[in-house]
Short mmCIF file of C-alpha atoms in Angstrom, two decimals:
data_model
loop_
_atom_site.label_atom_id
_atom_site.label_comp_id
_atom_site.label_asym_id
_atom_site.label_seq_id
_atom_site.Cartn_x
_atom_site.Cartn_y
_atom_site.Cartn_z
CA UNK W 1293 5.11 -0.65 99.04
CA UNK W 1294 7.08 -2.29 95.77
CA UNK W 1295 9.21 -0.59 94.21
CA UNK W 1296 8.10 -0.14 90.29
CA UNK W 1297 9.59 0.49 87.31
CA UNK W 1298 8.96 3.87 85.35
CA UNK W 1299 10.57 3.32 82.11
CA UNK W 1300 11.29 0.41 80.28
CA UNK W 1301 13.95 -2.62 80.95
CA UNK W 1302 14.45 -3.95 77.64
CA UNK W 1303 14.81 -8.05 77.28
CA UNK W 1304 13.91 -10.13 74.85
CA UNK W 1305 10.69 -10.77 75.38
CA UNK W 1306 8.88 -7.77 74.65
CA UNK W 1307 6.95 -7.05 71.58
CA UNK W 1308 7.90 -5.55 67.75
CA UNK W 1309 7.45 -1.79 69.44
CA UNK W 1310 9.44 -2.83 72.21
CA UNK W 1311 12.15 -3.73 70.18
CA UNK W 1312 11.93 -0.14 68.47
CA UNK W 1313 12.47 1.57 71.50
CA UNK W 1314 15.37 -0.87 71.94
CA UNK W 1315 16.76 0.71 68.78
CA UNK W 1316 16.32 4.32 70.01
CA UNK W 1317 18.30 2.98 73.19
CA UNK W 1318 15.79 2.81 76.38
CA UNK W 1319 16.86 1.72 79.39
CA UNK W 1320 15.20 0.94 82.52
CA UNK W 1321 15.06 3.02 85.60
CA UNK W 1322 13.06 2.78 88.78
CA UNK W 1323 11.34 5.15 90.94
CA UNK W 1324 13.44 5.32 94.13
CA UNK W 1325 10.83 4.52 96.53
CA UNK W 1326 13.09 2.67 99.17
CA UNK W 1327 12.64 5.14 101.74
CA UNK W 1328 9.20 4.12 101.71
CA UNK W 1329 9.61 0.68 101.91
CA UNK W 1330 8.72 -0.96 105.23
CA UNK W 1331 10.89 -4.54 105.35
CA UNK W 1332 8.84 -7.57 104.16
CA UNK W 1333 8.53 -10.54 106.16
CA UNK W 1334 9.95 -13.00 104.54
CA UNK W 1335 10.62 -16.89 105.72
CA UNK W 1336 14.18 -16.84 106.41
CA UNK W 1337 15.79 -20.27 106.89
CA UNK W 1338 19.58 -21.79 107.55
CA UNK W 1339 20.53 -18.33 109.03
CA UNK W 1340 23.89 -19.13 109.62
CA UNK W 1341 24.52 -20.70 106.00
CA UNK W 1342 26.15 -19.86 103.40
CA UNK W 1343 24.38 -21.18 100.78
CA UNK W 1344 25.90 -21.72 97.19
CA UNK W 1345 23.37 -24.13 95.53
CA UNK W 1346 19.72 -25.04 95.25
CA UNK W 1347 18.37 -28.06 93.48
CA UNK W 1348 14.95 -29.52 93.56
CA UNK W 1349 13.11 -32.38 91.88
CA UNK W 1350 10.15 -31.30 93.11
CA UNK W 1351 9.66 -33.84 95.79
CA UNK W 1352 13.03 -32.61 97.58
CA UNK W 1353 15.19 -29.88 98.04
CA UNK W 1354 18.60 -29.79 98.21
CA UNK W 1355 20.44 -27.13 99.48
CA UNK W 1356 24.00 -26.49 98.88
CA UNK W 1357 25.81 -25.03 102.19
CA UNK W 1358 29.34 -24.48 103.82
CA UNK W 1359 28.24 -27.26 105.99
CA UNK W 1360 26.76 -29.96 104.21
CA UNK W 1361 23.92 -30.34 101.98
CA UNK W 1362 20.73 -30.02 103.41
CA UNK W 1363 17.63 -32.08 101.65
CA UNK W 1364 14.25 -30.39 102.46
CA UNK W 1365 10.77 -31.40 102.21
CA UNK W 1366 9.38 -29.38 99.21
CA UNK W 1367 6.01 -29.47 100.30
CA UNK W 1368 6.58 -28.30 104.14
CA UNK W 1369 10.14 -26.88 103.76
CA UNK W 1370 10.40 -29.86 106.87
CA UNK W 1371 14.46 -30.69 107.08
CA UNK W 1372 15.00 -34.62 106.13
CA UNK W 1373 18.54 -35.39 105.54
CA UNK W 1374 22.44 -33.82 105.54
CA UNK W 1375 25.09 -34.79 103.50
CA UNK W 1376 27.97 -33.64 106.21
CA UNK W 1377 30.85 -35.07 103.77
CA UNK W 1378 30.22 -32.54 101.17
CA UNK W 1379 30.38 -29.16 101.38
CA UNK W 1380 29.94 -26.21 99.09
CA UNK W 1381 31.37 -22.42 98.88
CA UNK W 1382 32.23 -19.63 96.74
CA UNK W 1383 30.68 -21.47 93.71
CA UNK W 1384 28.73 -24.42 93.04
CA UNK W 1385 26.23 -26.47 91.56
CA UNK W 1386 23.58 -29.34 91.73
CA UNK W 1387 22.54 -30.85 88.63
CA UNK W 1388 20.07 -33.85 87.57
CA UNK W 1389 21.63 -37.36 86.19
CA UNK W 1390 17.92 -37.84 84.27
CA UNK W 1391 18.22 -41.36 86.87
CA UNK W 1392 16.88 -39.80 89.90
CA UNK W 1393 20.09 -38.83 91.73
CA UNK W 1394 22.50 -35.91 91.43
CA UNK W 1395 25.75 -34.59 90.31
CA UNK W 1396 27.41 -32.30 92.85
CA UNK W 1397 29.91 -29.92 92.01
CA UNK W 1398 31.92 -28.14 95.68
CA UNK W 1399 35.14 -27.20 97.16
CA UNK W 1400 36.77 -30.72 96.71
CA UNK W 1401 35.76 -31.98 93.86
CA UNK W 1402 32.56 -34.01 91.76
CA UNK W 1403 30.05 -36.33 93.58
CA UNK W 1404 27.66 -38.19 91.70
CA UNK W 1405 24.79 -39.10 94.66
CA UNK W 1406 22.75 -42.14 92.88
CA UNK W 1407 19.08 -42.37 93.95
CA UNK W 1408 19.90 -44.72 96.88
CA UNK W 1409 22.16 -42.09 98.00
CA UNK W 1410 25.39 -44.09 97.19
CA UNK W 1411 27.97 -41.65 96.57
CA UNK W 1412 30.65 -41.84 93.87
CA UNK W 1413 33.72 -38.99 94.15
CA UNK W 1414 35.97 -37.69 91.25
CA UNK W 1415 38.87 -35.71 92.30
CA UNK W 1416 42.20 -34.72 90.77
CA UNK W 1417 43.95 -36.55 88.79
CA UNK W 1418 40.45 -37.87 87.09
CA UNK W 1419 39.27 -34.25 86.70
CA UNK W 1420 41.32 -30.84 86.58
CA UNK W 1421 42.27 -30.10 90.26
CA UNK W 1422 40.85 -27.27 92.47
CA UNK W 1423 37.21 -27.33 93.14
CA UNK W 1424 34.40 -27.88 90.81
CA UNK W 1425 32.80 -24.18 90.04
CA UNK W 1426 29.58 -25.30 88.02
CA UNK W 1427 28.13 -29.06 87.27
CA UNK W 1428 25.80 -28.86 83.64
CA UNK W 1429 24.52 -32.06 81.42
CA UNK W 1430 23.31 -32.05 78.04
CA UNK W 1431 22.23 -35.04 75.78
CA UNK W 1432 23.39 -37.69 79.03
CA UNK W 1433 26.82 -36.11 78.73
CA UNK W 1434 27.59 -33.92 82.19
CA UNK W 1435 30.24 -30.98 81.71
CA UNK W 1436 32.05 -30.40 85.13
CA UNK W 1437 34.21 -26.98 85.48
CA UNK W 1438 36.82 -25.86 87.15
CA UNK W 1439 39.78 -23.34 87.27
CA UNK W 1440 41.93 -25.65 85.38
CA UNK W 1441 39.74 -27.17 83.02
CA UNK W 1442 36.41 -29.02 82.02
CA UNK W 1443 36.07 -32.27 82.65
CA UNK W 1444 33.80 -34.13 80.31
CA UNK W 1445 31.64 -37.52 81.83
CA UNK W 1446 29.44 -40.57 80.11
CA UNK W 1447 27.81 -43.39 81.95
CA UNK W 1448 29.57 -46.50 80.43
CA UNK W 1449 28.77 -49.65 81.78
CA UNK W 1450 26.44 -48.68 84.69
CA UNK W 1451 29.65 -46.30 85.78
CA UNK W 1452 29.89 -42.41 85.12
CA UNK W 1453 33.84 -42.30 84.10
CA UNK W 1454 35.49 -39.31 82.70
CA UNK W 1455 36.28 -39.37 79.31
CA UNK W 1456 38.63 -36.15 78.65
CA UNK W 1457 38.76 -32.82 79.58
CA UNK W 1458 38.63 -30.14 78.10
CA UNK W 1459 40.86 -26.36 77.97
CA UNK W 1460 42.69 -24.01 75.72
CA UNK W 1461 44.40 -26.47 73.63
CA UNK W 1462 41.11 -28.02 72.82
CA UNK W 1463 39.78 -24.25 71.61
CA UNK W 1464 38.82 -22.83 74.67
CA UNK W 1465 39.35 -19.65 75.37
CA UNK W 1466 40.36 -20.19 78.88
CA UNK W 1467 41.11 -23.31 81.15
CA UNK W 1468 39.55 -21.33 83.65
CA UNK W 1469 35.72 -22.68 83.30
CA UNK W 1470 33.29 -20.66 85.65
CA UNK W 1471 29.92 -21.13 83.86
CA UNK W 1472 28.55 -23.78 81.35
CA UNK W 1473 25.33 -23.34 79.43
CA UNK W 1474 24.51 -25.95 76.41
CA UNK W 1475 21.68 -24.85 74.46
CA UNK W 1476 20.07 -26.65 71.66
CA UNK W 1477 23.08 -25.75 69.00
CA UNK W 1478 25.92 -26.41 70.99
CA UNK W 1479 27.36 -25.12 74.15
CA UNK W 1480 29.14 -21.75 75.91
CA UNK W 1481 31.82 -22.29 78.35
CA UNK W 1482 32.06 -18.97 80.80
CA UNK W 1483 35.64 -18.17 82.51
CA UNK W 1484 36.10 -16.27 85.69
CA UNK W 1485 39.62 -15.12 87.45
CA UNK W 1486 41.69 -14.77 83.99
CA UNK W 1487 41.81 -11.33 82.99
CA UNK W 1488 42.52 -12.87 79.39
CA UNK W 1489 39.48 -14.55 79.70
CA UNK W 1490 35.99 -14.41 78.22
CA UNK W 1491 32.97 -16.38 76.72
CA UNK W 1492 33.73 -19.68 74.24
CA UNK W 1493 30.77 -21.32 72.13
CA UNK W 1494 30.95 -24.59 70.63
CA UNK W 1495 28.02 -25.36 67.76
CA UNK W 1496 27.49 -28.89 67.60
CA UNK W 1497 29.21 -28.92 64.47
CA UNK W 1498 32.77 -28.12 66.48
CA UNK W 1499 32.80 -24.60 65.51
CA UNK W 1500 33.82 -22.09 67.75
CA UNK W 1501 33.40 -18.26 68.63
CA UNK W 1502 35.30 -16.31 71.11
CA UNK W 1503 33.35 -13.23 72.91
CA UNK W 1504 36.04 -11.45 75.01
CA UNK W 1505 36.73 -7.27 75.89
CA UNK W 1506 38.01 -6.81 72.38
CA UNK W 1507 34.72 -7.63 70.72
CA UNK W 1508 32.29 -6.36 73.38
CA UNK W 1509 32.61 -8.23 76.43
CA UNK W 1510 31.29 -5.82 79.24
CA UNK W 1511 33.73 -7.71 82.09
CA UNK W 1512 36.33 -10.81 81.17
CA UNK W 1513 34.69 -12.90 84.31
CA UNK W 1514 31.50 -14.50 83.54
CA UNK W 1515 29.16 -15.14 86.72
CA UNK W 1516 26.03 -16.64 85.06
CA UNK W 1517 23.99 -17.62 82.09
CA UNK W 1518 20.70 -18.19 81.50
CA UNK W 1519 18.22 -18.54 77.82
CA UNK W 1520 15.26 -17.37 77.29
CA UNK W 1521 12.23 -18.75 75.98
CA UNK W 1522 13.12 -16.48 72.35
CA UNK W 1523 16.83 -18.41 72.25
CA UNK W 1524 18.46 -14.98 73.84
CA UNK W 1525 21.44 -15.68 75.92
CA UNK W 1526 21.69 -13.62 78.83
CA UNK W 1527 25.39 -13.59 80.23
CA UNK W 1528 26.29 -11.60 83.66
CA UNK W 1529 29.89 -10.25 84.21
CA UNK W 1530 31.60 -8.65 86.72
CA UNK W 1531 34.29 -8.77 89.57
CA UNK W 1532 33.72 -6.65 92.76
CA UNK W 1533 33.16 -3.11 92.08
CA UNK W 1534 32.57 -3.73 88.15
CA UNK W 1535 30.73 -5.62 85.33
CA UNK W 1536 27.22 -5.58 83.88
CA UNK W 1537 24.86 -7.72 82.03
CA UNK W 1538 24.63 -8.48 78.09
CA UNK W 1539 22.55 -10.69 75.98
CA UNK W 1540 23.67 -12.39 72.78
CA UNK W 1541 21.46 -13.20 69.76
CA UNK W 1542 21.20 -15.71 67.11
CA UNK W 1543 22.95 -14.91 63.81
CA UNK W 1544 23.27 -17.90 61.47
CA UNK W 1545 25.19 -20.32 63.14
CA UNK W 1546 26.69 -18.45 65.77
CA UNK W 1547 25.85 -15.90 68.26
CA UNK W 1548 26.61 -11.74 68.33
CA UNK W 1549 26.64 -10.02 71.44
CA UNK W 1550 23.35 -7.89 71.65
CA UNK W 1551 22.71 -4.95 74.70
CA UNK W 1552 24.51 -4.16 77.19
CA UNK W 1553 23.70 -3.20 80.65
CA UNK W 1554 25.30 -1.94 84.03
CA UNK W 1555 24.52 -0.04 87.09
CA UNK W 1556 23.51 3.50 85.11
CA UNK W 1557 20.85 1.20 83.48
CA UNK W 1558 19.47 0.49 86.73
CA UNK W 1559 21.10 -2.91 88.05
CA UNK W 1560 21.14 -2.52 91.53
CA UNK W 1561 25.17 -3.16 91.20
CA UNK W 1562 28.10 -3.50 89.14
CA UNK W 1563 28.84 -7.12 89.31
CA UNK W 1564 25.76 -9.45 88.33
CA UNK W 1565 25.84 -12.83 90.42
CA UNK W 1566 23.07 -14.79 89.27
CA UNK W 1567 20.50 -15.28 86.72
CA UNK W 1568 16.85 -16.47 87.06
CA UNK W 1569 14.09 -16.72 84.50
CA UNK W 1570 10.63 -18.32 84.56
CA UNK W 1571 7.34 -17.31 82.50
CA UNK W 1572 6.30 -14.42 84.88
CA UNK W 1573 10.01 -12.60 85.66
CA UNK W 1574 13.43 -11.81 85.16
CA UNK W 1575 16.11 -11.99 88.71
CA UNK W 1576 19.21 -10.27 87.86
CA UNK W 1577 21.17 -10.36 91.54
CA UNK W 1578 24.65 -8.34 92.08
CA UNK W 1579 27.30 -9.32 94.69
CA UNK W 1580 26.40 -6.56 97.44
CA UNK W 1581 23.43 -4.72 96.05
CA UNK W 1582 20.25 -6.71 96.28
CA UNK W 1583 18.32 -8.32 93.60
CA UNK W 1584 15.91 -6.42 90.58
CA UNK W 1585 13.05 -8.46 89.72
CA UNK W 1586 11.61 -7.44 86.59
CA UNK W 1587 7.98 -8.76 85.22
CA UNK W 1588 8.26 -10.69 81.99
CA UNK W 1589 6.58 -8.33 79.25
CA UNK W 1590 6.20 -5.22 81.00
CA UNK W 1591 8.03 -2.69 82.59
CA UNK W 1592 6.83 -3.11 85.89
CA UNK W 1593 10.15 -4.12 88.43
CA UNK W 1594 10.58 -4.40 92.14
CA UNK W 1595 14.28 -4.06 93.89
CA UNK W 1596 14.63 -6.27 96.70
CA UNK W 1597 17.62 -5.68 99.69
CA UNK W 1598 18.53 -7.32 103.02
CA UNK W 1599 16.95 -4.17 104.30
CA UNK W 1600 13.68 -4.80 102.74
CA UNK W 1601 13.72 -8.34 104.08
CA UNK W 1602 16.28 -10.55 102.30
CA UNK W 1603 18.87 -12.77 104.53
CA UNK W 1604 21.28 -11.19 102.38
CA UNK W 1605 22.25 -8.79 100.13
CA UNK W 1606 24.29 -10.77 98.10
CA UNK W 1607 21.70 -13.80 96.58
CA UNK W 1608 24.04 -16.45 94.59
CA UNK W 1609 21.35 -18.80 93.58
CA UNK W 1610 17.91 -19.06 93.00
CA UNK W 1611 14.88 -22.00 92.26
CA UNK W 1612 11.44 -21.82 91.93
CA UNK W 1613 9.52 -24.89 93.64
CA UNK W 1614 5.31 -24.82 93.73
CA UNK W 1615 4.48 -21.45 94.50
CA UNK W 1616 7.22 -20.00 96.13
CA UNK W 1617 11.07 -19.03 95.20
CA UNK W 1618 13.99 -19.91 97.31
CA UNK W 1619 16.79 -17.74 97.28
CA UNK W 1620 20.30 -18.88 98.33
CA UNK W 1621 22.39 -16.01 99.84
CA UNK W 1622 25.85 -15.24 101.19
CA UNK W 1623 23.95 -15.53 104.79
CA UNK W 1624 20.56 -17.60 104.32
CA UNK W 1625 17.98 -18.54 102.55
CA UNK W 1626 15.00 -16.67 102.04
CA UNK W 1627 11.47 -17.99 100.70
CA UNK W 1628 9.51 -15.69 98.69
CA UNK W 1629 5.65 -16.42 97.89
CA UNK W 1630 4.52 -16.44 94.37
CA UNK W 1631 1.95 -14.10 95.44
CA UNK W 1632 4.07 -11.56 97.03
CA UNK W 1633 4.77 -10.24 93.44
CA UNK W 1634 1.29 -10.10 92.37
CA UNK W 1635 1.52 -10.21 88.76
#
């Protein structure tokens, strides 16, 4: 049986009365139903991997582990290819170059992987040193950061060279760089591991905004970010035992920090680890709690555990690719139909 929502999880999709009961402060909460709930059989695949990344261009998948990265069929899930010389933990990230091949951000530094699988590596002193905690491009520009720093790339001449990097004494509010989301006015920059820390966004006209504990920051270390199809921001927080989720909102030319929402809301956990949107839900996954999965414009959710199925509690990334999602976890990754959901 899935677990369903009773009342309402407010995001910003709902309609004009939705938004009214926003006002009058609804939350969501679900009908605890787990003691019902036989586990599902899901696909579980690379049991033994911990897996940190998942990228597909929908011919291939590539799968960001502690051992390598592993390039799937996306059609038959059939195994094709390993990268052995890269490897990826803790936090990472697989992005497009728009050319056919990849940027990989892992544990030793940036890879660009062309289409002919050359590989080109950028490592301290070309960008900050430590490893590479999230890979995003925007406008044929790629943002790579790290704990001391983001490092800013253009393709000149055929070559991807870095052309400065970027930190508090450029306006950010940290050097530690954790998360990077650009959106269509500018970008945010996420930091993680400085208690000083917080959210910096950049409009495209240089100006900047700091969101931080002072001004409504649930948690100082941001996990994940993710916009909606509205232009909400949805930003998760948290550090072991604590954290939540908040959205920001468009005002003018910047952004104000919206709702707020932690474990007494219903998030399976305190810390959020990963966000996922598409047109039919909302994933919101903690760091030892399982995963909510909420359907887009209702109130209808189902909570989703390594008891009920998953290869682990803890899911760190998700993709969608055809009908089915993949979820990367601490432990494996698990493949969920489309139609499992039925909605």
């Amino acid at each position: 049986m899935k677990q369903k929502g009773i009342s309402i999880f407010i995001n910003s999709m709902f309609a004009v009365a939705i938004v009214v009961i926003l006002i009058l402060g609804s939350r969501f909460k679900s009908e605890d139903k787990s003691k019902d709930v036989q586990s599902y059989n899901f696909l579980i695949m690379e049991k033994d991997s911990e897996i940190s990344a998942l990228y597909s261009d929908g011919e291939k998948i590539y799968v960001g582990t502690n051992e390598g990265i592993h390039i799937y069929d996306a059609a038959s899930l059939e195994l094709l290819d390993t990268i052995d010389n890269i490897r990826m933990i803790y936090t990472a990230s697989i992005v497009s170059d728009g050319e056919g091949g990849i940027f990989v951000g892992h544990e030793d530094g940036l890879t660009h992987i062309d289409a002919d699988y050359k590989q080109t590596h950028f490592k301290a002193p070309q960008i900050p040193e430590g490893r590479v905690n999230t890979v995003a491009m925007r406008d044929k520009i790629l943002y790579c950061g790290t704990y001391n720093g983001a490092a800013v790339l253009t393709k000149e001449s055929g070559q991807w060279t870095v052309q400065k990097v970027l930190g508090k004494k450029d306006g950010l509010y940290s050097d530690s760089v954790n998360v990077i989301l650009p959106v269509e006015s500018g970008i945010f920059f996420g930091s993680y591991l400085d208690t000083q820390g917080g959210l910096t966004y950049v409009d495209n006209d240089g100006n900047i905004t700091y969101y931080n504990a002072e001004n409504g920051l649930v948690h100082p270390y941001v996990t994940s970010m993710i916009e909606d199809s509205l232009g909400y921001i949805w930003v998760g927080t948290g550090y072991m035992r604590d954290g939540g989720l908040f959205n920001l909102k468009k005002e003018g030319n910047t952004y104000v920090i919206g709702d707020t929402y932690t474990k007494a809301d219903g998030i399976p956990g305190e810390k959020v680890r990963f966000l996922f949107m598409d047109d039919e839900s909302f994933w919101i996954t903690t760091e030892y709690d399982g995963v909510l999965v909420k359907k887009q414009n209702s109130s209808e959710c189902i909570y989703l555990n390594q008891k009920m199925g998953l290869s682990d509690n803890e899911i760190k990334c998700i993709i969608k690719v055809n009908d089915y999602y993949l979820l990367g976890g601490k432990y494996g990754l698990t493949v969920i139909p489309k139609s499992f959901f039925n909605w």
